[in-house]
CSV table of C-alpha atoms in Angstrom, one decimal:
chain,number,residue,atom,x,y,z
A,1454,ALA,CA,6.2,20.2,9.7
A,1455,MET,CA,6.7,18.0,6.6
A,1456,GLY,CA,9.3,15.9,8.6
A,1457,SER,CA,6.9,15.4,11.4
A,1458,VAL,CA,4.2,14.2,9.0
A,1459,ILE,CA,6.6,11.7,7.4
A,1460,PHE,CA,7.5,10.6,10.9
A,1461,ALA,CA,3.8,10.2,11.8
A,1462,TYR,CA,3.3,8.1,8.6
A,1463,THR,CA,6.4,5.9,9.0
A,1464,VAL,CA,6.6,5.0,12.7
A,1465,PRO,CA,3.2,3.4,13.0
A,1466,GLY,CA,4.0,1.2,10.0
A,1467,LEU,CA,7.0,-0.1,11.9
A,1468,ILE,CA,4.8,-1.2,14.7
A,1469,SER,CA,1.8,-2.4,12.6
A,1470,GLY,CA,4.2,-4.3,10.3
A,1471,LEU,CA,4.4,-7.0,12.9
A,1472,LEU,CA,0.6,-7.5,12.9
A,1473,ALA,CA,0.5,-7.2,9.1
A,1474,GLY,CA,2.6,-10.4,8.7
A,1475,VAL,CA,0.2,-12.3,10.9
A,1476,LEU,CA,-2.9,-11.0,9.0
A,1477,LEU,CA,-1.3,-11.8,5.6
A,1478,ASP,CA,-0.6,-15.4,6.8
A,1479,ARG,CA,-4.1,-15.9,8.1
A,1480,PHE,CA,-6.4,-14.2,5.6
A,1481,ASP,CA,-6.6,-13.8,1.8
A,1482,ARG,CA,-3.7,-11.6,1.0
A,1483,ARG,CA,-5.2,-10.2,-2.1
A,1484,LYS,CA,-8.4,-9.1,-0.3
A,1485,LEU,CA,-6.4,-7.6,2.5
A,1486,MET,CA,-4.4,-5.6,0.0
A,1487,ILE,CA,-7.5,-4.4,-1.7
A,1488,ALA,CA,-9.0,-3.3,1.6
A,1489,ASP,CA,-5.7,-1.6,2.6
A,1490,ASN,CA,-5.6,0.4,-0.7
A,1491,VAL,CA,-9.3,1.4,-0.5
A,1492,LEU,CA,-8.9,2.5,3.1
A,1493,ARG,CA,-5.7,4.5,2.4
A,1494,GLY,CA,-7.3,6.1,-0.6
A,1495,LEU,CA,-10.2,7.2,1.6
A,1496,LEU,CA,-7.8,8.5,4.2
A,1497,PHE,CA,-5.9,10.6,1.6
A,1498,LEU,CA,-9.2,12.0,0.4
A,1499,LEU,CA,-10.1,12.8,4.0
A,1500,LEU,CA,-6.8,14.7,4.2
A,1501,VAL,CA,-7.8,16.8,1.2
A,1502,LEU,CA,-11.1,17.6,2.9
A,1503,LEU,CA,-9.4,18.5,6.2
A,1504,LEU,CA,-6.9,20.7,4.5
A,1505,ALA,CA,-9.6,22.4,2.5
A,1506,SER,CA,-11.5,23.4,5.6
A,1507,ASP,CA,-10.8,26.9,7.0
A,1508,ARG,CA,-10.0,25.9,10.5
A,1509,VAL,CA,-8.9,22.4,11.1
A,1510,TRP,CA,-7.2,21.1,14.2
A,1511,ILE,CA,-3.8,19.8,13.2
A,1512,GLY,CA,-4.3,16.7,15.3
A,1513,TRP,CA,-6.9,15.4,12.9
A,1514,VAL,CA,-4.3,15.7,10.1
A,1515,TYR,CA,-1.8,13.7,12.1
A,1516,LEU,CA,-4.3,11.1,13.2
A,1517,THR,CA,-5.3,10.6,9.5
A,1518,VAL,CA,-1.6,10.2,8.5
A,1519,VAL,CA,-1.0,7.8,11.4
A,1520,CYS,CA,-3.9,5.6,10.3
A,1521,ALA,CA,-2.7,5.6,6.7
A,1522,GLY,CA,0.8,4.7,7.9
A,1523,MET,CA,-0.5,1.8,10.0
A,1524,LEU,CA,-2.1,0.3,7.0
A,1525,SER,CA,0.9,0.6,4.6
A,1526,PRO,CA,2.7,-2.6,5.6
A,1527,ILE,CA,-0.2,-4.8,4.4
A,1528,SER,CA,0.5,-3.9,0.8
A,1529,THR,CA,4.3,-3.6,1.1
A,1530,HIS,CA,4.7,-6.9,2.8
A,1531,GLY,CA,1.9,-8.5,0.8
A,1532,ALA,CA,3.5,-7.6,-2.5
A,1533,SER,CA,6.6,-9.5,-1.5
A,1534,VAL,CA,4.7,-12.5,-0.4
A,1535,LEU,CA,2.5,-12.6,-3.5
A,1536,LEU,CA,5.4,-12.2,-6.0
A,1537,PRO,CA,6.0,-15.9,-6.5
A,1538,GLN,CA,2.4,-16.2,-7.7
A,1539,PHE,CA,3.0,-13.5,-10.3
A,1540,VAL,CA,6.0,-15.2,-11.9
A,1541,ALA,CA,5.2,-18.3,-13.9
A,1542,ASP,CA,8.8,-19.2,-14.6
A,1543,LYS,CA,10.4,-19.8,-11.2
A,1544,ASN,CA,13.9,-19.4,-12.7
A,1545,LEU,CA,13.0,-15.7,-13.1
A,1546,LEU,CA,12.0,-15.2,-9.5
A,1547,THR,CA,15.3,-13.8,-8.4
A,1548,ARG,CA,15.1,-11.2,-11.2
A,1549,ALA,CA,11.5,-10.4,-10.3
A,1550,ASN,CA,12.6,-9.8,-6.7
A,1551,SER,CA,15.4,-7.5,-7.8
A,1552,LEU,CA,13.1,-5.5,-10.1
A,1553,MET,CA,10.5,-5.1,-7.3
A,1554,GLU,CA,13.2,-3.9,-4.9
A,1555,ALA,CA,14.6,-1.5,-7.4
A,1556,GLN,CA,11.1,-0.2,-8.0
A,1557,TRP,CA,10.7,0.5,-4.3
A,1558,GLN,CA,14.0,2.3,-4.1
A,1559,ILE,CA,13.1,4.5,-7.1
A,1560,VAL,CA,9.7,5.3,-5.4
A,1561,TYR,CA,11.4,6.2,-2.1
A,1562,LEU,CA,14.1,8.3,-3.8
A,1563,GLY,CA,12.1,10.0,-6.5
A,1564,GLY,CA,8.6,10.2,-4.9
A,1565,PRO,CA,9.3,13.1,-2.5
A,1566,ALA,CA,11.1,15.1,-5.2
A,1567,LEU,CA,8.2,14.5,-7.7
A,1568,ALA,CA,5.7,15.4,-5.0
A,1569,GLY,CA,7.6,18.6,-4.2
A,1570,VAL,CA,7.6,19.7,-7.9
A,1571,LEU,CA,3.9,18.8,-8.3
A,1572,ILE,CA,2.9,20.7,-5.1
A,1573,ALA,CA,4.7,23.8,-6.4
A,1574,TRP,CA,3.0,23.3,-9.8
A,1575,ILE,CA,-0.6,22.3,-8.9
A,1576,GLY,CA,-0.9,22.6,-5.1
A,1577,GLU,CA,-0.9,20.2,-2.2
A,1578,SER,CA,-4.6,19.3,-2.3
A,1579,ALA,CA,-4.4,18.3,-6.0
A,1580,VAL,CA,-1.3,16.1,-5.2
A,1581,LEU,CA,-3.1,14.5,-2.3
A,1582,LEU,CA,-6.1,13.9,-4.5
A,1583,ILE,CA,-4.0,12.2,-7.1
A,1584,ASP,CA,-2.2,10.1,-4.5
A,1585,GLY,CA,-5.6,9.1,-3.0
A,1586,CYS,CA,-6.9,8.1,-6.4
A,1587,SER,CA,-3.7,6.0,-7.0
A,1588,PHE,CA,-4.7,3.8,-4.1
A,1589,PHE,CA,-8.1,3.1,-5.7
A,1590,ILE,CA,-6.2,2.2,-8.9
A,1591,CYS,CA,-4.0,-0.2,-7.0
A,1592,ALA,CA,-7.1,-1.8,-5.3
A,1593,PHE,CA,-8.7,-2.2,-8.7
A,1594,CYS,CA,-5.5,-3.9,-10.0
A,1595,PHE,CA,-5.4,-6.3,-7.1
A,1596,TRP,CA,-9.1,-7.0,-7.6
A,1597,LYS,CA,-8.5,-7.9,-11.3
A,1598,LEU,CA,-5.4,-10.0,-10.4
A,1599,ARG,CA,-5.6,-13.7,-11.0
A,1600,LEU,CA,-2.8,-15.6,-9.2
A,1601,GLN,CA,-0.9,-18.6,-10.3
A,1602,PRO,CA,-1.1,-21.7,-8.1
A,1603,VAL,CA,1.8,-22.3,-5.7
A,1604,GLU,CA,2.9,-25.6,-4.3
A,1605,VAL,CA,3.0,-25.8,-0.5
A,1606,ASP,CA,4.0,-29.0,1.2
A,1607,GLY,CA,3.4,-31.0,-2.0
A,1608,GLN,CA,-0.1,-29.5,-2.5
A,1609,GLU,CA,-1.1,-26.9,-5.1
A,1610,MET,CA,-2.8,-23.9,-3.5
A,1611,VAL,CA,-4.3,-20.7,-4.9
A,1612,GLU,CA,-4.2,-17.5,-2.8
A,1613,GLU,CA,-8.0,-17.1,-2.9
A,1614,LYS,CA,-8.4,-20.1,-0.5
A,1615,LYS,CA,-9.4,-18.3,2.7
A,1616,GLY,CA,-10.7,-15.0,4.1
């Protein structure tokens, strides 16, 4: 069952990732990432409510997971695109890219193991609640974020220009 939930979360992201790139190019990336994190936080809280009900149709759980998976490329792709605006010294950009990629690998490797330990310790609803709240924390961090100007075609631009 867990494998099918992971599949239901991952596959839609492969498809929606194509659309995420277009959205990130056309609209304010920071605002899109805030919306993505708020929506995914709400979806994870909905999962807690669904799992807490006595009789829930499993299809609702999968539908919620699919929706959350469809949103995930906005933040994963958006973080990569915004990275140059986080790094003031462009000589450190390669190092910053490496650190960000290492962070993703640590999350992908250690996250499921940590989740398993936490589920055994505090239960799946509590872990989903913590995960849902973490999306709201990310949204808040993106909201507080002030980006450095980036030069595009000889013009200085700031990310908050559109959307």
